[in-house]
Amino acid sequence: MKIAIFYGSTTCYTEMAGEKIQQQLEVLLDTKIDMFNIENVALSRSQEYDFIIFGISTWDFGELQEDWESSWDDIKSLQLSGKTVALYGLGDQLGYADWFQDALGMLHDALIPLQVDVIGFWPTAGYEYTASKAEIGDGEFFVGLSLDDENQYDETDDRIEHWCNQLVEELHQINT
Ligand SMILES: Cc1cc2nc3c(=O)[nH]c(=O)nc-3n(C[C@H](O)[C@H](O)[C@H](O)COP(=O)(O)O)c2cc1C
């Protein structure tokens, strides 16, 4: 299984989280995981992979991170049908409580029409915010791993570790 992480990151937090996810999954799955900054690499390269992890941060009151913004129109022409996808996002639940992780939700919504299988939903318990476009169902889950290095930096490593283990389990279920 070919696996890659594609991320956009303005002040490096999404990048740092991606590096941790990469390291953990490489150990858990005993395979190499490629990692690309979409500032420099076209999103179309994601088509070369079977399992793709997308990382995004939210900026400016519920807006997309700038490199995602620049690549946004490319998403709809990606040929990702039948591929497995997981998402993670960086946000600030106290500073931007009305828009927490909105870009994560927008990315999920943009990928769904491509007929991908999304794994790695993450519980909303343990966060304090007012509204988020990244919630799914009855608000019990985010559409992907939600990280907040502004307010909950101490939890990031544990969350990444749990999420990576969850991804491995879900991948195993898909492939059996
Ligand atoms: C000007 C500014 C606007 C922001 N707007 C939001 C927002 O609307 N929602 C949110 O959840 N986080 C928001 N954030 C928090 C960022 O998502 C957070 O700092 C994140 O770690 C940045 O990740 P990056 O460096 O990988 O881009 C904002 C941060 C700044 C500085």
PDB file of C-alpha atoms and ligand atoms in Angstrom:
ATOM      1  CA  MET A   1       0.000   0.000   0.000  1.00  0.00           C
ATOM      2  CA  LYS A   2       1.455   3.371  -1.045  1.00  0.00           C
ATOM      3  CA  ILE A   3       0.850   6.046   1.587  1.00  0.00           C
ATOM      4  CA  ALA A   4       1.459   9.802   1.585  1.00  0.00           C
ATOM      5  CA  ILE A   5       0.704  12.909   3.606  1.00  0.00           C
ATOM      6  CA  PHE A   6      -0.191  16.118   1.741  1.00  0.00           C
ATOM      7  CA  TYR A   7      -0.368  19.235   3.887  1.00  0.00           C
ATOM      8  CA  GLY A   8      -0.533  23.014   3.775  1.00  0.00           C
ATOM      9  CA  SER A   9       0.926  24.994   6.665  1.00  0.00           C
ATOM     10  CA  THR A  10       1.512  28.714   7.156  1.00  0.00           C
ATOM     11  CA  THR A  11       3.406  28.788  10.459  1.00  0.00           C
ATOM     12  CA  CYS A  12       4.611  25.153  10.466  1.00  0.00           C
ATOM     13  CA  TYR A  13       2.232  23.624  13.022  1.00  0.00           C
ATOM     14  CA  THR A  14       0.438  21.441  10.496  1.00  0.00           C
ATOM     15  CA  GLU A  15       3.823  20.486   9.101  1.00  0.00           C
ATOM     16  CA  MET A  16       5.168  19.458  12.510  1.00  0.00           C
ATOM     17  CA  ALA A  17       2.063  17.393  13.232  1.00  0.00           C
ATOM     18  CA  GLY A  18       2.447  15.747   9.822  1.00  0.00           C
ATOM     19  CA  GLU A  19       6.020  14.771  10.626  1.00  0.00           C
ATOM     20  CA  LYS A  20       4.889  13.133  13.867  1.00  0.00           C
ATOM     21  CA  ILE A  21       2.090  11.277  12.072  1.00  0.00           C
ATOM     22  CA  GLN A  22       4.570  10.151   9.430  1.00  0.00           C
ATOM     23  CA  GLN A  23       7.042   8.856  12.017  1.00  0.00           C
ATOM     24  CA  GLN A  24       4.415   6.968  14.012  1.00  0.00           C
ATOM     25  CA  LEU A  25       2.725   5.368  11.031  1.00  0.00           C
ATOM     26  CA  GLU A  26       6.034   4.323   9.504  1.00  0.00           C
ATOM     27  CA  VAL A  27       6.764   2.354  12.682  1.00  0.00           C
ATOM     28  CA  LEU A  28       3.244   0.952  13.085  1.00  0.00           C
ATOM     29  CA  LEU A  29       2.883  -0.089   9.446  1.00  0.00           C
ATOM     30  CA  ASP A  30       6.550  -0.837   8.804  1.00  0.00           C
ATOM     31  CA  THR A  31       6.419   1.054   5.524  1.00  0.00           C
ATOM     32  CA  LYS A  32       7.751   4.308   4.089  1.00  0.00           C
ATOM     33  CA  ILE A  33       5.339   7.227   4.066  1.00  0.00           C
ATOM     34  CA  ASP A  34       5.945  10.147   1.700  1.00  0.00           C
ATOM     35  CA  MET A  35       5.171  13.670   2.799  1.00  0.00           C
ATOM     36  CA  PHE A  36       4.514  16.694   0.584  1.00  0.00           C
ATOM     37  CA  ASN A  37       3.939  20.383   1.223  1.00  0.00           C
ATOM     38  CA  ILE A  38       1.243  21.414  -1.262  1.00  0.00           C
ATOM     39  CA  GLU A  39       2.957  24.786  -1.556  1.00  0.00           C
ATOM     40  CA  ASN A  40       5.543  22.996  -3.735  1.00  0.00           C
ATOM     41  CA  VAL A  41       3.854  19.807  -4.941  1.00  0.00           C
ATOM     42  CA  ALA A  42       0.697  19.511  -7.023  1.00  0.00           C
ATOM     43  CA  LEU A  43      -2.264  17.824  -5.374  1.00  0.00           C
ATOM     44  CA  SER A  44      -2.537  15.594  -8.445  1.00  0.00           C
ATOM     45  CA  ARG A  45       0.445  13.658  -7.076  1.00  0.00           C
ATOM     46  CA  SER A  46      -1.953  12.252  -4.453  1.00  0.00           C
ATOM     47  CA  GLN A  47      -3.426  10.093  -7.209  1.00  0.00           C
ATOM     48  CA  GLU A  48      -0.265   7.940  -7.054  1.00  0.00           C
ATOM     49  CA  TYR A  49      -1.169   6.708  -3.561  1.00  0.00           C
ATOM     50  CA  ASP A  50      -3.632   4.201  -2.074  1.00  0.00           C
ATOM     51  CA  PHE A  51      -4.017   5.844   1.326  1.00  0.00           C
ATOM     52  CA  ILE A  52      -3.719   9.620   1.546  1.00  0.00           C
ATOM     53  CA  ILE A  53      -3.624  11.782   4.665  1.00  0.00           C
ATOM     54  CA  PHE A  54      -4.464  15.444   4.130  1.00  0.00           C
ATOM     55  CA  GLY A  55      -3.439  18.126   6.658  1.00  0.00           C
ATOM     56  CA  ILE A  56      -4.939  21.614   6.792  1.00  0.00           C
ATOM     57  CA  SER A  57      -5.160  24.560   9.181  1.00  0.00           C
ATOM     58  CA  THR A  58      -7.945  27.152   9.471  1.00  0.00           C
ATOM     59  CA  TRP A  59      -7.145  30.856   9.117  1.00  0.00           C
ATOM     60  CA  ASP A  60      -8.871  34.249   9.176  1.00  0.00           C
ATOM     61  CA  PHE A  61     -12.220  33.382  10.728  1.00  0.00           C
ATOM     62  CA  GLY A  62     -13.062  30.097   9.072  1.00  0.00           C
ATOM     63  CA  GLU A  63     -10.969  30.361   5.910  1.00  0.00           C
ATOM     64  CA  LEU A  64      -8.690  27.839   4.222  1.00  0.00           C
ATOM     65  CA  GLN A  65      -4.937  27.837   4.807  1.00  0.00           C
ATOM     66  CA  GLU A  66      -3.413  29.838   1.933  1.00  0.00           C
ATOM     67  CA  ASP A  67      -1.818  26.972  -0.025  1.00  0.00           C
ATOM     68  CA  TRP A  68      -5.049  24.995   0.157  1.00  0.00           C
ATOM     69  CA  GLU A  69      -6.843  28.095  -1.028  1.00  0.00           C
ATOM     70  CA  SER A  70      -4.525  28.272  -4.077  1.00  0.00           C
ATOM     71  CA  SER A  71      -4.999  24.557  -4.882  1.00  0.00           C
ATOM     72  CA  TRP A  72      -8.707  24.396  -4.078  1.00  0.00           C
ATOM     73  CA  ASP A  73      -9.999  24.270  -7.644  1.00  0.00           C
ATOM     74  CA  ASP A  74      -7.721  21.298  -8.384  1.00  0.00           C
ATOM     75  CA  ILE A  75      -9.523  19.092  -5.863  1.00  0.00           C
ATOM     76  CA  LYS A  76     -12.598  18.465  -7.967  1.00  0.00           C
ATOM     77  CA  SER A  77     -10.606  16.984 -10.851  1.00  0.00           C
ATOM     78  CA  LEU A  78      -8.605  14.553  -8.694  1.00  0.00           C
ATOM     79  CA  GLN A  79      -9.118  10.888  -9.569  1.00  0.00           C
ATOM     80  CA  LEU A  80      -9.301   9.415  -6.074  1.00  0.00           C
ATOM     81  CA  SER A  81     -12.350   7.173  -6.404  1.00  0.00           C
ATOM     82  CA  GLY A  82     -12.146   4.128  -4.110  1.00  0.00           C
ATOM     83  CA  LYS A  83      -9.046   5.382  -2.313  1.00  0.00           C
ATOM     84  CA  THR A  84      -8.830   5.674   1.452  1.00  0.00           C
ATOM     85  CA  VAL A  85      -8.383   9.123   2.931  1.00  0.00           C
ATOM     86  CA  ALA A  86      -7.853  10.532   6.435  1.00  0.00           C
ATOM     87  CA  LEU A  87      -7.774  14.174   7.483  1.00  0.00           C
ATOM     88  CA  TYR A  88      -6.183  16.168  10.262  1.00  0.00           C
ATOM     89  CA  GLY A  89      -6.463  19.846  11.071  1.00  0.00           C
ATOM     90  CA  LEU A  90      -4.916  22.567  13.214  1.00  0.00           C
ATOM     91  CA  GLY A  91      -7.030  25.255  14.824  1.00  0.00           C
ATOM     92  CA  ASP A  92      -7.506  27.466  17.858  1.00  0.00           C
ATOM     93  CA  GLN A  93     -10.655  26.646  19.822  1.00  0.00           C
ATOM     94  CA  LEU A  94     -10.462  29.620  22.216  1.00  0.00           C
ATOM     95  CA  GLY A  95      -9.250  32.360  19.871  1.00  0.00           C
ATOM     96  CA  TYR A  96     -11.611  31.357  17.048  1.00  0.00           C
ATOM     97  CA  ALA A  97     -14.369  29.468  18.864  1.00  0.00           C
ATOM     98  CA  ASP A  98     -16.998  30.215  16.201  1.00  0.00           C
ATOM     99  CA  TRP A  99     -14.853  28.839  13.376  1.00  0.00           C
ATOM    100  CA  PHE A 100     -12.913  26.049  15.052  1.00  0.00           C
ATOM    101  CA  GLN A 101     -11.400  23.735  12.412  1.00  0.00           C
ATOM    102  CA  ASP A 102     -13.741  25.022   9.711  1.00  0.00           C
ATOM    103  CA  ALA A 103     -11.179  24.344   6.958  1.00  0.00           C
ATOM    104  CA  LEU A 104     -10.979  20.697   8.031  1.00  0.00           C
ATOM    105  CA  GLY A 105     -14.717  20.403   7.444  1.00  0.00           C
ATOM    106  CA  MET A 106     -14.498  22.235   4.124  1.00  0.00           C
ATOM    107  CA  LEU A 107     -11.787  19.886   2.921  1.00  0.00           C
ATOM    108  CA  HIS A 108     -13.856  16.867   3.912  1.00  0.00           C
ATOM    109  CA  ASP A 109     -16.849  18.245   2.017  1.00  0.00           C
ATOM    110  CA  ALA A 110     -14.726  18.892  -1.068  1.00  0.00           C
ATOM    111  CA  LEU A 111     -13.350  15.319  -1.047  1.00  0.00           C
ATOM    112  CA  ILE A 112     -16.622  13.439  -0.533  1.00  0.00           C
ATOM    113  CA  PRO A 113     -17.861  13.911  -4.146  1.00  0.00           C
ATOM    114  CA  LEU A 114     -14.654  12.155  -5.301  1.00  0.00           C
ATOM    115  CA  GLN A 115     -15.978   8.916  -3.784  1.00  0.00           C
ATOM    116  CA  VAL A 116     -13.165   8.414  -1.330  1.00  0.00           C
ATOM    117  CA  ASP A 117     -13.510   6.359   1.843  1.00  0.00           C
ATOM    118  CA  VAL A 118     -12.800   8.614   4.819  1.00  0.00           C
ATOM    119  CA  ILE A 119     -11.425   7.012   7.970  1.00  0.00           C
ATOM    120  CA  GLY A 120     -10.110   8.514  11.210  1.00  0.00           C
ATOM    121  CA  PHE A 121     -13.068  10.418  12.600  1.00  0.00           C
ATOM    122  CA  TRP A 122     -12.136  11.895  15.982  1.00  0.00           C
ATOM    123  CA  PRO A 123     -14.296  12.589  19.091  1.00  0.00           C
ATOM    124  CA  THR A 124     -15.300  16.199  19.806  1.00  0.00           C
ATOM    125  CA  ALA A 125     -15.183  15.465  23.546  1.00  0.00           C
ATOM    126  CA  GLY A 126     -12.306  17.295  25.222  1.00  0.00           C
ATOM    127  CA  TYR A 127     -12.598  20.498  23.190  1.00  0.00           C
ATOM    128  CA  GLU A 128     -14.385  23.760  24.027  1.00  0.00           C
ATOM    129  CA  TYR A 129     -15.679  25.784  21.120  1.00  0.00           C
ATOM    130  CA  THR A 130     -18.928  27.285  19.875  1.00  0.00           C
ATOM    131  CA  ALA A 131     -19.207  26.115  16.273  1.00  0.00           C
ATOM    132  CA  SER A 132     -17.258  24.041  13.773  1.00  0.00           C
ATOM    133  CA  LYS A 133     -17.817  23.016  10.164  1.00  0.00           C
ATOM    134  CA  ALA A 134     -15.644  19.978  10.907  1.00  0.00           C
ATOM    135  CA  GLU A 135     -18.326  18.247  12.967  1.00  0.00           C
ATOM    136  CA  ILE A 136     -20.039  15.231  11.490  1.00  0.00           C
ATOM    137  CA  GLY A 137     -23.273  13.463  12.363  1.00  0.00           C
ATOM    138  CA  ASP A 138     -24.786  14.734  15.595  1.00  0.00           C
ATOM    139  CA  GLY A 139     -21.649  16.600  16.561  1.00  0.00           C
ATOM    140  CA  GLU A 140     -20.039  13.708  18.369  1.00  0.00           C
ATOM    141  CA  PHE A 141     -17.111  13.551  15.960  1.00  0.00           C
ATOM    142  CA  PHE A 142     -14.836  15.715  13.881  1.00  0.00           C
ATOM    143  CA  VAL A 143     -14.218  14.525  10.322  1.00  0.00           C
ATOM    144  CA  GLY A 144     -10.571  14.002  11.233  1.00  0.00           C
ATOM    145  CA  LEU A 145      -7.967  14.473  13.936  1.00  0.00           C
ATOM    146  CA  SER A 146      -8.352  17.903  15.515  1.00  0.00           C
ATOM    147  CA  LEU A 147      -5.217  19.474  16.986  1.00  0.00           C
ATOM    148  CA  ASP A 148      -4.930  22.766  18.856  1.00  0.00           C
ATOM    149  CA  ASP A 149      -1.333  23.685  19.583  1.00  0.00           C
ATOM    150  CA  GLU A 150      -2.361  27.125  20.872  1.00  0.00           C
ATOM    151  CA  ASN A 151      -4.374  25.838  23.818  1.00  0.00           C
ATOM    152  CA  GLN A 152      -3.771  22.104  24.123  1.00  0.00           C
ATOM    153  CA  TYR A 153      -0.201  21.586  22.971  1.00  0.00           C
ATOM    154  CA  ASP A 154       0.350  19.076  25.776  1.00  0.00           C
ATOM    155  CA  GLU A 155      -2.280  16.797  24.285  1.00  0.00           C
ATOM    156  CA  THR A 156      -0.997  16.797  20.719  1.00  0.00           C
ATOM    157  CA  ASP A 157       1.451  13.908  20.993  1.00  0.00           C
ATOM    158  CA  ASP A 158      -1.081  11.661  22.756  1.00  0.00           C
ATOM    159  CA  ARG A 159      -3.782  12.546  20.268  1.00  0.00           C
ATOM    160  CA  ILE A 160      -1.497  11.764  17.347  1.00  0.00           C
ATOM    161  CA  GLU A 161      -0.487   8.467  18.899  1.00  0.00           C
ATOM    162  CA  HIS A 162      -4.104   7.441  19.488  1.00  0.00           C
ATOM    163  CA  TRP A 163      -5.170   8.543  16.037  1.00  0.00           C
ATOM    164  CA  CYS A 164      -2.372   6.654  14.301  1.00  0.00           C
ATOM    165  CA  ASN A 165      -3.327   3.486  16.160  1.00  0.00           C
ATOM    166  CA  GLN A 166      -6.949   4.082  15.201  1.00  0.00           C
ATOM    167  CA  LEU A 167      -5.967   4.512  11.535  1.00  0.00           C
ATOM    168  CA  VAL A 168      -4.052   1.235  11.569  1.00  0.00           C
ATOM    169  CA  GLU A 169      -7.079  -0.573  13.021  1.00  0.00           C
ATOM    170  CA  GLU A 170      -9.451   0.971  10.501  1.00  0.00           C
ATOM    171  CA  LEU A 171      -7.104   0.161   7.604  1.00  0.00           C
ATOM    172  CA  HIS A 172      -6.959  -3.408   8.846  1.00  0.00           C
ATOM    173  CA  GLN A 173     -10.761  -3.621   8.925  1.00  0.00           C
ATOM    174  CA  ILE A 174     -11.012  -2.304   5.365  1.00  0.00           C
ATOM    175  CA  ASN A 175      -8.494  -4.819   4.085  1.00  0.00           C
ATOM    176  CA  THR A 176      -9.955  -7.943   5.723  1.00  0.00           C
TER     177      THR A 176
HETATM  178  C1  LIG B   1      -4.851  35.362  12.098  1.00  0.00           C
HETATM  179  C2  LIG B   1      -5.240  33.975  12.512  1.00  0.00           C
HETATM  180  C3  LIG B   1      -6.503  33.503  12.196  1.00  0.00           C
HETATM  181  C4  LIG B   1      -6.909  32.225  12.608  1.00  0.00           C
HETATM  182  N1  LIG B   1      -8.187  31.794  12.346  1.00  0.00           N
HETATM  183  C5  LIG B   1      -8.586  30.576  12.813  1.00  0.00           C
HETATM  184  C6  LIG B   1      -9.937  30.125  12.636  1.00  0.00           C
HETATM  185  O1  LIG B   1     -10.770  30.811  12.045  1.00  0.00           O
HETATM  186  N2  LIG B   1     -10.282  28.915  13.131  1.00  0.00           N
HETATM  187  C7  LIG B   1      -9.390  28.112  13.807  1.00  0.00           C
HETATM  188  O2  LIG B   1      -9.758  27.027  14.236  1.00  0.00           O
HETATM  189  N3  LIG B   1      -8.090  28.510  13.981  1.00  0.00           N
HETATM  190  C8  LIG B   1      -7.682  29.711  13.515  1.00  0.00           C
HETATM  191  N4  LIG B   1      -6.387  30.123  13.701  1.00  0.00           N
HETATM  192  C9  LIG B   1      -5.442  29.240  14.394  1.00  0.00           C
HETATM  193  C10 LIG B   1      -4.526  28.484  13.422  1.00  0.00           C
HETATM  194  O3  LIG B   1      -5.237  27.511  12.699  1.00  0.00           O
HETATM  195  C11 LIG B   1      -3.417  27.808  14.241  1.00  0.00           C
HETATM  196  O4  LIG B   1      -2.531  28.822  14.678  1.00  0.00           O
HETATM  197  C12 LIG B   1      -2.661  26.741  13.492  1.00  0.00           C
HETATM  198  O5  LIG B   1      -1.804  26.081  14.384  1.00  0.00           O
HETATM  199  C13 LIG B   1      -1.874  27.253  12.310  1.00  0.00           C
HETATM  200  O6  LIG B   1      -1.327  26.142  11.647  1.00  0.00           O
HETATM  201  P1  LIG B   1      -0.238  26.306  10.476  1.00  0.00           P
HETATM  202  O7  LIG B   1       0.928  27.033  11.055  1.00  0.00           O
HETATM  203  O8  LIG B   1       0.122  24.917  10.099  1.00  0.00           O
HETATM  204  O9  LIG B   1      -0.900  27.047   9.353  1.00  0.00           O
HETATM  205  C14 LIG B   1      -5.999  31.393  13.303  1.00  0.00           C
HETATM  206  C15 LIG B   1      -4.707  31.876  13.594  1.00  0.00           C
HETATM  207  C16 LIG B   1      -4.330  33.145  13.215  1.00  0.00           C
HETATM  208  C17 LIG B   1      -2.945  33.634  13.572  1.00  0.00           C
END
